[in-house]
XYZ file of C-alpha atoms in Angstrom:
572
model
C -49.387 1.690 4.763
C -49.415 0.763 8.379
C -51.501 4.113 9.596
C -54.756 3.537 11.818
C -53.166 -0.173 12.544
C -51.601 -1.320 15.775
C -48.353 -2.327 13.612
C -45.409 -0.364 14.127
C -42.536 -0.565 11.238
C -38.450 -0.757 11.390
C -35.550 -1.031 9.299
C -33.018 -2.956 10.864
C -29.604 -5.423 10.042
C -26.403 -5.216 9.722
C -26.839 -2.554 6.606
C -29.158 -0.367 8.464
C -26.909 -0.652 12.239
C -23.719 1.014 10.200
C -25.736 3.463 8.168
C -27.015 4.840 12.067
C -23.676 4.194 13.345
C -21.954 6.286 10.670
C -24.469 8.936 11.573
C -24.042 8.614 15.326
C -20.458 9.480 14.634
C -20.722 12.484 12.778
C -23.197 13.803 15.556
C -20.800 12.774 18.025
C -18.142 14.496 16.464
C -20.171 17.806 16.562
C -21.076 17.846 20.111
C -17.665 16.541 21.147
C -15.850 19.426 19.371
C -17.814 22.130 20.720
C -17.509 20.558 24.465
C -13.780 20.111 23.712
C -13.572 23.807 22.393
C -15.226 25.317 25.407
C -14.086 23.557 28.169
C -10.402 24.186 27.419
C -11.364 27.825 26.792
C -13.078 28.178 30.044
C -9.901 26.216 31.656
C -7.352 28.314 30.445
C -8.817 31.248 31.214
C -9.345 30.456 34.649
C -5.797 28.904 34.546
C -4.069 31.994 32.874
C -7.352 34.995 33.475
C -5.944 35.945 29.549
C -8.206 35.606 26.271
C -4.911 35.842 24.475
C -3.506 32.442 26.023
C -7.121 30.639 26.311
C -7.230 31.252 22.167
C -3.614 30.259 21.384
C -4.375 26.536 21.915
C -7.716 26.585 20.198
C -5.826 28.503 16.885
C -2.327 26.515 16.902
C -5.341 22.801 17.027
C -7.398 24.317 14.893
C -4.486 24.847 11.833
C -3.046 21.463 12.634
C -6.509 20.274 12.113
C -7.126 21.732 9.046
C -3.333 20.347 7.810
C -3.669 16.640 8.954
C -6.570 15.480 7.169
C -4.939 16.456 4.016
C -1.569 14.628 4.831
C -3.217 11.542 6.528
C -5.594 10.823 2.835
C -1.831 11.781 0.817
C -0.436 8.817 3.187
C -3.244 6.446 2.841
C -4.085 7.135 -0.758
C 0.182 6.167 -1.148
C 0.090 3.021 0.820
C -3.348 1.890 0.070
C -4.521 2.246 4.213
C -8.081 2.373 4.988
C -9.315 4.749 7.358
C -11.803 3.896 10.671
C -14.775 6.315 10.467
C -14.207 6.921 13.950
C -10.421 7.995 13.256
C -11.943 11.553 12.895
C -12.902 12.096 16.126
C -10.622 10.328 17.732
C -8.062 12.784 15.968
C -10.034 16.128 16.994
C -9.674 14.562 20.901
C -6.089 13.747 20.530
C -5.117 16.764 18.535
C -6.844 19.335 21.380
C -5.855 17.225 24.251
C -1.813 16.734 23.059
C -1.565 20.656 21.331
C -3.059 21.445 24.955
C -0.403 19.679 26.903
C 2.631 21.151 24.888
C 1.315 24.510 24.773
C 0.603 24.938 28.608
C 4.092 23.450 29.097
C 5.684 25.612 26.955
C 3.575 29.102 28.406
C 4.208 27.808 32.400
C 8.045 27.530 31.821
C 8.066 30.961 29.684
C 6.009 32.639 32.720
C 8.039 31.243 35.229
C 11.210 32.759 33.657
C 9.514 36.104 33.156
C 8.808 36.174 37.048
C 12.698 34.798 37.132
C 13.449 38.097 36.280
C 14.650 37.276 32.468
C 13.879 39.737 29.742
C 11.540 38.230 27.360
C 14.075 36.908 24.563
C 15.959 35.179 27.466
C 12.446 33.728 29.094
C 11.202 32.410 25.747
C 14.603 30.985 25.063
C 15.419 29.271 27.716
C 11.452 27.657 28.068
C 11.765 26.508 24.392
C 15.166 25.263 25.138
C 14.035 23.132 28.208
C 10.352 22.028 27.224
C 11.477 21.324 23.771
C 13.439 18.469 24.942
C 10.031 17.246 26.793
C 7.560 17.911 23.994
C 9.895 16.337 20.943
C 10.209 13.399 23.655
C 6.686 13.169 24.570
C 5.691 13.061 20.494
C 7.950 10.299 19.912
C 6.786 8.122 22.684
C 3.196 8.756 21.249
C 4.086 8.345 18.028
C 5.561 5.233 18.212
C 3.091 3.634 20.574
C 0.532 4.183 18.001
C 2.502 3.228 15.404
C 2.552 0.219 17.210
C -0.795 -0.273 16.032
C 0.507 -1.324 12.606
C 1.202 -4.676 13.978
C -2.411 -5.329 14.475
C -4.102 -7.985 12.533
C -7.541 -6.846 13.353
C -7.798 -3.727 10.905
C -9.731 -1.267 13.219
C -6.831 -1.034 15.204
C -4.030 -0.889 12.230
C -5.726 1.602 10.330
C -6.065 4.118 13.489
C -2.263 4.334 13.882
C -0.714 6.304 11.164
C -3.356 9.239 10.882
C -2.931 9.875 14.684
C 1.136 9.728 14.393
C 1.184 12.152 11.385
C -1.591 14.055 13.469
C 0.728 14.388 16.476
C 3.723 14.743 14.649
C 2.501 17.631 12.951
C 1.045 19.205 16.472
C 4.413 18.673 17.994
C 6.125 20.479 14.959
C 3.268 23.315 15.633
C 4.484 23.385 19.201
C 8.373 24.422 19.112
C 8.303 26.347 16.060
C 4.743 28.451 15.608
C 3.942 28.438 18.596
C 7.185 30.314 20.043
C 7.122 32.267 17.159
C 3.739 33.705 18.127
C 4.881 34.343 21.785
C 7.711 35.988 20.589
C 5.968 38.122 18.915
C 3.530 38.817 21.736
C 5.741 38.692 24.236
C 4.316 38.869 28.013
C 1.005 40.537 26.383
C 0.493 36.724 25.932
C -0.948 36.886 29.690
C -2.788 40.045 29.224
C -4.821 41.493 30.697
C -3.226 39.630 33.873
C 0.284 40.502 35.908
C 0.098 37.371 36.984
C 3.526 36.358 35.599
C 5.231 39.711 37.236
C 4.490 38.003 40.952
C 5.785 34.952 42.228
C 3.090 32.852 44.055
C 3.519 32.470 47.570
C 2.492 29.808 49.760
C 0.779 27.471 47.192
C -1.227 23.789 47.410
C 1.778 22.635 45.345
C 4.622 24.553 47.631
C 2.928 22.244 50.527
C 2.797 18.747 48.003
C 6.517 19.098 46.993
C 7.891 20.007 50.989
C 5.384 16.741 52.059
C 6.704 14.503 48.649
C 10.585 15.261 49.752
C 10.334 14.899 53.126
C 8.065 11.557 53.162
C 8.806 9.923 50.073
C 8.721 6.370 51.731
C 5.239 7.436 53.074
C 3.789 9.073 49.746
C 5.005 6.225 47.242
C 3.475 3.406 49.257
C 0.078 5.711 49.374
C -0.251 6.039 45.541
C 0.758 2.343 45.291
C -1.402 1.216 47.247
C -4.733 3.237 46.262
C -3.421 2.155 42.301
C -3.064 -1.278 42.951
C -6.769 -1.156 44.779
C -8.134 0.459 41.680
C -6.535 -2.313 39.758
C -7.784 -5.311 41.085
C -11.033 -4.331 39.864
C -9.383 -5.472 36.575
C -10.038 -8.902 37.378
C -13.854 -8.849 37.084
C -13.522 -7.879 32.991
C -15.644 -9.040 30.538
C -15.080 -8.697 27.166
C -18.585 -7.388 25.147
C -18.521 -8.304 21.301
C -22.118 -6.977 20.861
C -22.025 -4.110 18.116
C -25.993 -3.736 18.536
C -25.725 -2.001 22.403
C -23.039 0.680 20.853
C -25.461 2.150 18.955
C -27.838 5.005 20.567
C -31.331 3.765 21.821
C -33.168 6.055 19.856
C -32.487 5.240 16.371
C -34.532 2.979 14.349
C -32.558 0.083 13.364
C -31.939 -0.100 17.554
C -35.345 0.012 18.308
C -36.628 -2.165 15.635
C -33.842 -4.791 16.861
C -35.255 -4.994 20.396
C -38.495 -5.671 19.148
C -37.160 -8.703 17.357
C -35.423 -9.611 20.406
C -38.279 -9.720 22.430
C -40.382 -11.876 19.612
C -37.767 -14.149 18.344
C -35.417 -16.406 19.721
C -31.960 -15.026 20.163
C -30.382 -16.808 17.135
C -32.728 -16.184 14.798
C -31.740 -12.498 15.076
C -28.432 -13.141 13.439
C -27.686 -17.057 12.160
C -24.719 -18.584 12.195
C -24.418 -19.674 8.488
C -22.635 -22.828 7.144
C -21.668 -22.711 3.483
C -20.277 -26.065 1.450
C -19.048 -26.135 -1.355
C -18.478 -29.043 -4.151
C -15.001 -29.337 -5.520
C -16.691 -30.601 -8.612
C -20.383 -31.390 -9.644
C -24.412 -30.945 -7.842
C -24.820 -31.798 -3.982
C -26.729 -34.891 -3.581
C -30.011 -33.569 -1.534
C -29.455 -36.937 0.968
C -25.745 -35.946 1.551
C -26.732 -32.211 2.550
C -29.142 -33.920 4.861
C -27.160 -36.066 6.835
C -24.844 -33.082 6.483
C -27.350 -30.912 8.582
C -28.280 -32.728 10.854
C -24.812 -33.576 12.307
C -24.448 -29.261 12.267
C -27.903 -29.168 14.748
C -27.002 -32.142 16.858
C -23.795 -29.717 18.033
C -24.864 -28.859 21.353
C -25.499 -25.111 21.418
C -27.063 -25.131 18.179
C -30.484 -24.473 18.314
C -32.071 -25.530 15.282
C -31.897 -24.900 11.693
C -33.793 -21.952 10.268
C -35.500 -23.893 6.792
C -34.598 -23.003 3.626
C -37.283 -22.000 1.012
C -39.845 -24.929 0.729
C -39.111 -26.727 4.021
C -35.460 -27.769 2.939
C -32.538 -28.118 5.329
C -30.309 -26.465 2.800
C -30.690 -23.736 0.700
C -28.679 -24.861 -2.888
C -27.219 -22.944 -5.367
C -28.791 -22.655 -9.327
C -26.402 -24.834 -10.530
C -25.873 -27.261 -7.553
C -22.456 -26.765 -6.583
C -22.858 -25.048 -3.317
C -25.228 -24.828 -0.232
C -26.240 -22.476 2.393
C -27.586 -23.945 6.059
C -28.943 -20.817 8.788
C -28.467 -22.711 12.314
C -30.367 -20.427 15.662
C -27.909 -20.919 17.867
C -29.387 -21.330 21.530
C -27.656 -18.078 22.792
C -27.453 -14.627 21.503
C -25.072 -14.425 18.152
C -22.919 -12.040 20.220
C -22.267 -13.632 23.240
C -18.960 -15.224 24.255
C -20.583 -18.662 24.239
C -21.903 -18.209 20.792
C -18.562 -16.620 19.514
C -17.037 -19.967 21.474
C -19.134 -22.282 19.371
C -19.197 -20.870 15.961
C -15.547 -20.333 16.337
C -14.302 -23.520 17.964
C -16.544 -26.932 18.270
C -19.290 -25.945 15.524
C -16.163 -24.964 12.834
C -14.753 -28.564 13.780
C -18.064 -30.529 13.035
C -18.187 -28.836 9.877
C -15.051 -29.761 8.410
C -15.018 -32.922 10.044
C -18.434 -33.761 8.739
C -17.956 -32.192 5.431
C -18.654 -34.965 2.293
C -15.966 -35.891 0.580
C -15.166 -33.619 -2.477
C -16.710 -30.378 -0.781
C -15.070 -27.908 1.395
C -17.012 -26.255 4.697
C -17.131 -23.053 5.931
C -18.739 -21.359 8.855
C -20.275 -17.752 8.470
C -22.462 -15.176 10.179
C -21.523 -12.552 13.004
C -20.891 -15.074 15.874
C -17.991 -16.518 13.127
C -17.034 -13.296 12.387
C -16.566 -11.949 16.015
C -15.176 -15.057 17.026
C -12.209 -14.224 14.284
C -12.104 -11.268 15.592
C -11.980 -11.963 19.064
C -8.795 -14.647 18.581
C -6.979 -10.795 16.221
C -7.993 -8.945 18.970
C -6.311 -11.271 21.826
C -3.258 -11.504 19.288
C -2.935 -8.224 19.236
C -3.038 -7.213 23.055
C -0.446 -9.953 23.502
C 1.710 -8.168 20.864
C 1.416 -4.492 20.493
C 1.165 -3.979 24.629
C 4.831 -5.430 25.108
C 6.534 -3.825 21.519
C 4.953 -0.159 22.275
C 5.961 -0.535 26.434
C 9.595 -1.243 25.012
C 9.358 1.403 22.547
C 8.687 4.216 24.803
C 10.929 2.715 27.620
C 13.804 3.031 25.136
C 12.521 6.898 24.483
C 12.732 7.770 28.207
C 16.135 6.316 28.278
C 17.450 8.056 25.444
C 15.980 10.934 27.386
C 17.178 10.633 30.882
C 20.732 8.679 29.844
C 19.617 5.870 32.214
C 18.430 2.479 32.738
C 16.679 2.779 36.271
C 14.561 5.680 35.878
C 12.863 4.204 32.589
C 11.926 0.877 34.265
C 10.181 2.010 36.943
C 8.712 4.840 35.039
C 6.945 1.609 32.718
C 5.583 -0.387 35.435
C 4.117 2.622 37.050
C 2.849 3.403 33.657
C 1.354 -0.608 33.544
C 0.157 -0.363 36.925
C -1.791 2.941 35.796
C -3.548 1.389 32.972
C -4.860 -2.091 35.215
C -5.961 0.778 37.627
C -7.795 2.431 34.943
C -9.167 -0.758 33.678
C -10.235 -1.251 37.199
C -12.059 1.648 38.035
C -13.872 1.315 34.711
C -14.791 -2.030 35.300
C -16.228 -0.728 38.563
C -18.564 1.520 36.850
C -19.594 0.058 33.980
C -19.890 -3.382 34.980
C -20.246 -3.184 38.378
C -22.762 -0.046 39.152
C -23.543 0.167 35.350
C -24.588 -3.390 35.588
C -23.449 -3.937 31.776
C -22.392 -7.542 30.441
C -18.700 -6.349 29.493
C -16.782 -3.999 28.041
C -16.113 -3.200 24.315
C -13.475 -5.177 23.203
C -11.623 -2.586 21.627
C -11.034 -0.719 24.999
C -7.928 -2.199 26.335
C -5.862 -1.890 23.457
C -7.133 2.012 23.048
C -6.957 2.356 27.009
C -3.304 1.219 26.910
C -2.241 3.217 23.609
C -3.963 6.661 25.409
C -3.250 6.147 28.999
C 0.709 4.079 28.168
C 1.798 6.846 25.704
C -0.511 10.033 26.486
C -0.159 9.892 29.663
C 3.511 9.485 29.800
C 4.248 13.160 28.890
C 3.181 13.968 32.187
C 6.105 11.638 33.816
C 8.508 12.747 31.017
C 7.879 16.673 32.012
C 8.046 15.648 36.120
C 10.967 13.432 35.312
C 12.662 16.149 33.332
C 12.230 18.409 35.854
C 13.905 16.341 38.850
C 16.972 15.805 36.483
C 16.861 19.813 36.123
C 16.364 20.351 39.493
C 19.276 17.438 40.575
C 21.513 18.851 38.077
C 21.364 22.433 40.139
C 23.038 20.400 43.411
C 20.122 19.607 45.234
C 20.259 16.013 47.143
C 17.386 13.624 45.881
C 14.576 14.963 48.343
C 15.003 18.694 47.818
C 14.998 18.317 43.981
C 11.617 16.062 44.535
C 10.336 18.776 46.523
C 11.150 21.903 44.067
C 10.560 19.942 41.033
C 6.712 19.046 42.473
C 6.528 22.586 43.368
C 7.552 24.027 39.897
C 6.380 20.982 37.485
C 3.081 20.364 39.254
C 1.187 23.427 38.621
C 1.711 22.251 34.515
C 1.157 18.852 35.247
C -2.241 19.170 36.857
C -3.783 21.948 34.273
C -2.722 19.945 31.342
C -4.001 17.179 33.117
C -7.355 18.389 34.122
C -7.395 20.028 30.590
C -6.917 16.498 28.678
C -8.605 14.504 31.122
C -12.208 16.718 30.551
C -11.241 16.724 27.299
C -11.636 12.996 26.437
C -14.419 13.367 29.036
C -16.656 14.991 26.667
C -16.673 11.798 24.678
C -19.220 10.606 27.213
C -21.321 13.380 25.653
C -21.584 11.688 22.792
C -24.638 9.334 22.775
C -22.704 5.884 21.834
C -21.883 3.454 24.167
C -18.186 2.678 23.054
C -17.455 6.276 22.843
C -18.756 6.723 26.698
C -16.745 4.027 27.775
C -13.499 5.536 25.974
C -14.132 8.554 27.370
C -14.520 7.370 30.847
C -11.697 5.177 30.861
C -9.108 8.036 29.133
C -10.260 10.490 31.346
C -9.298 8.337 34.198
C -6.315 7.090 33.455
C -4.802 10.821 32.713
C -5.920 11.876 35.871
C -4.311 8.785 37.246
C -1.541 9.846 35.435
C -1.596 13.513 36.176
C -2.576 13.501 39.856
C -1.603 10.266 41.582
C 1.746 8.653 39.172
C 3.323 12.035 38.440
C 2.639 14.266 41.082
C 3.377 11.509 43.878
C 4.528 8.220 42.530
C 7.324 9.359 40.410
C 9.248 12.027 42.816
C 8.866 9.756 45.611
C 10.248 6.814 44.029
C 12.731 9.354 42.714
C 13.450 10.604 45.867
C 13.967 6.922 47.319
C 16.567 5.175 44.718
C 18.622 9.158 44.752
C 21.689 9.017 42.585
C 20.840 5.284 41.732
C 17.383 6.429 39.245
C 20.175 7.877 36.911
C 22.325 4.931 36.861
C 24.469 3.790 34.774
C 25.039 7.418 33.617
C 24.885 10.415 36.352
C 22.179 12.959 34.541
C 21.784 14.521 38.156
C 25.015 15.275 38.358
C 25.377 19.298 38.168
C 26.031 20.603 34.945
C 25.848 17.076 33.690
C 25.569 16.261 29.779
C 26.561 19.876 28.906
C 23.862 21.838 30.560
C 25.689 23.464 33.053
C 23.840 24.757 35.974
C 23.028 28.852 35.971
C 25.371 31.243 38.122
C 22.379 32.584 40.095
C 19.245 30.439 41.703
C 15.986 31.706 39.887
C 12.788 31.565 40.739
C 11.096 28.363 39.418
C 14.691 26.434 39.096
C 16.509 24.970 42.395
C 15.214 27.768 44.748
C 12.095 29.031 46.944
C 11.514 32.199 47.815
């Protein structure tokens, strides 16, 4: 129709942006499950140099995946819960970066027993016996932080919660019971073709981080407070961005026939801000809808008024008893100005101004956002505070102890204002974008806040263990960095390039979430666990366990062994 002519042709709107979006995701989800699938192959086999172990993550996901979908439509279906199309591949990140986590924890402590000298029954044992504790722990903090999400008002964010708490329920369940069971089987051919787990490793990067943690824990904890706190101010420079147009790729249609509008129209004729009135009872008098109007345009911000069929102000209904007035607001429909107007002074003019006997109401996507907006800054305000109490209570229930839990939170709230920092840095700052998707913090803080607390649970674990064998407070920082941090930093460099390959994915959200995750484990990982956490540990001594005394040797019926083994209160 338009061939041999210099007119190019688009289909765009809000139908056309969620068709593309829809199929953004599903290629996303492609591309990030294949990175996801080979990086942590190519990661655990440099970690373990065994096919056997590199696989055993990728099966034990891989049948949890296969199970959850199932159980997550059987819940919704039951409770009538609608389902995010992104929940899918949000699940296949969580599902390989949490199954990850537990099953290197559970393989490091079983290999570190086997070069303890235990036979294999004793090794697997005794590593199910202690990481259990950490992994059952580490679920329920996740769990209930996203089921935290059920308090939301803004139904994005409710609807994302139970399908990734049955998801990591079920991976946790996966983790203590087939996953031993395989090893078991296997034994130490779990590691083959390697030996690795017959020698004890002599003279390693973290043998040097644990002596340097316990004998300057003053020196290391101000460090990694300081560099987090740096990271954090960049917080302060955040925009919010409520435009659902820059998410989508730049190549598909309804994107590119959008930015040729832009650049021909004026910004709020792309998307109007629509005010509908309605009589309580017989035809609107053409005058009334007038005067009506023209109180709507003379709200500063507003444009104009896009006419109605014929040159009217108002476009009426057949049988008179409602109207329809398109304002072009003077700013784009999804900027924070616009979303201030249609949601605050322009709403007020309307019902202020409304005739008597009719009701006003105002429409279109900057009305719609700016409802959103006000759920979405309801929501930080409440599900930040309920999950951080949540999970504090978890760690407490863990560790028998009020001190350890606190400080274990704030580092955890410091962590996510540094990761909101650095990403604010990029994005905003070198990126040179507006803001932000508004959906970040609340994901940032459910991934980095409950994700990244297994990492402190495991190094926090491991100090008890290593406190309860009669080592004084530095000494049991030292050997617990030494023995905890190898797992730390592979499950952490495994989960962190994980949610990295979001970035992979083509869609601007997505990039940002996988930026921002990725940061904040490694935050996590390599700055709060590995230095933060034993050094403050290592500070407060006896007084982290208070009021109960979990360091105390044999303490809470774990008695400590008759012999020092490798890996647990000795070096050799």
């Amino acid at each position: 129709m338009i061939a041999g002519t210099p007119l190019t042709l688009a289909v765009t709107g809000d139908v056309a942006m969620q068709l593309d979006n829809q199929d953004a995701f599903e290629n996303a989800l492609t591309i990030v499950s294949i990175a996801t699938v080979v990086l942590i192959i190519l990661l655990l086999l440099v970690i373990y140099r065994s096919p056997i172990a590199a696989l055993l993550p990728i099966v034990t996901v891989s049948i949890v995946s296969a199970i959850s979908p199932g159980l997550i439509a059987l819940v919704a279906k039951a409770t009538d819960l609608q389902v995010d199309q992104s929940l899918q591949i949000i699940l296949t990140i969580v599902l390989f970066g949490v199954g990850t986590d537990y099953i290197l924890f559970l393989l490091f402590r079983y290999r570190e027993r086997l070069r303890a000298g235990d036979d294999k029954k004793e090794a697997l044992v005794s590593a199910v016996s202690r990481v259990g504790e950490v992994i059952a722990s580490a679920a329920a903090a996740i769990i209930i932080a996203f089921m935290a999400l059920l308090l939301a008002i803004f139904g994005a964010f409710r609807s994302l919660g139970p399908g990734l708490s049955i998801a990591v329920a079920v991976m946790a369940l996966a983790a203590v019971t087939l996953v031993p069971a395989v090893v078991s089987l296997l034994g130490p051919r779990v590691f083959w073709p390697s030996k690795s787990y017959k020698r004890v490793p002599k003279g390693t990067a973290f043998q040097a981080v644990g002596r340097f943690v316990g004998r300057r824990p003053a020196v290391v904890a101000a460090a990694s407070g300081l560099f987090m706190i740096a990271l954090a101010l960049g917080s302060l420079g955040m925009a919010t961005d409520y435009d659902q147009t820059s998410q989508l790729p730049e190549d598909t249609e309804s994107s590119q026939g959008f930015r040729d509008l832009q650049a021909g129209f004026p910004a709020g004729a792309l998307n109007p801000t629509t005010v509908y009135l309605r009589s309580d009872g017989g035809r609107l008098d053409t005058a009334t809808l007038d005067q009506f109007a023209t109180k709507l345009k003379e709200t500063p911000g507003v444009g104009g008024i896009m006419p109605a069929r014929g040159g009217a102000q108002a476009a009426v209904s057949q049988d008179g008893s409602a109207a329809r007035i398109n304002l072009l607001l003077a700013t784009s429909p999804y900027s924070n100005e616009a979303l201030d107007l249609a949601g605050g002074e322009l709403r007020d003019v309307a019902h202020a101004n409304a005739p008597a006997g009719t009701t006003a109401y105002v429409g279109g996507a900057s009305s719609i956002f700016a409802d959103v907006r006000h759920a979405n800054d309801r929501d930080l305000r409440v599900i930040f505070p309920v999950a951080g109490v949540l999970i504090a209570i978890i760690l407490a229930l863990l560790l028998r102890a009020v001190v350890a839990p606190i400080y274990l939170m704030l580092a955890v709230v410091l962590g996510f204002f540094s990761t909101l920092g650095a990403t604010v840095l990029v994005f905003q700052g070198i990126g040179d974008r507006p803001g932000l998707s508004f959906m970040l913090p609340t994901i940032l803080y459910l991934f980095v806040v409950a994700i990244g607390t297994d990492y402190n649970i495991l190094m926090i674990a491991r100090l008890r263990e290593e406190a309860r064998l009669g080592n004084d407070p530095r000494k049991s920082a030292d050997l617990a960095v030494e023995h905890g941090g190898p797992s730390v930093a592979s499950a952490g460099l495994i989960l962190a390039g994980t949610f990295a390959s979001m970035m992979l994915a083509g869609i601007a959200f997505l990039s940002e979430m996988g930026f921002a995750v990725s940061i904040g484990i490694a935050i996590s990982a390599f700055v709060m666990s590995m230095f933060l956490v034993p050094s403050l540990t290592a500070l407060l001594g006896h007084k982290a366990w208070w009021p109960g005394h979990g360091d105390a040797p044999g303490g809470h019926g774990q008695p400590a062994p008759d012999r020092e083994p490798v890996g647990a209160g000795t070096r050799q």
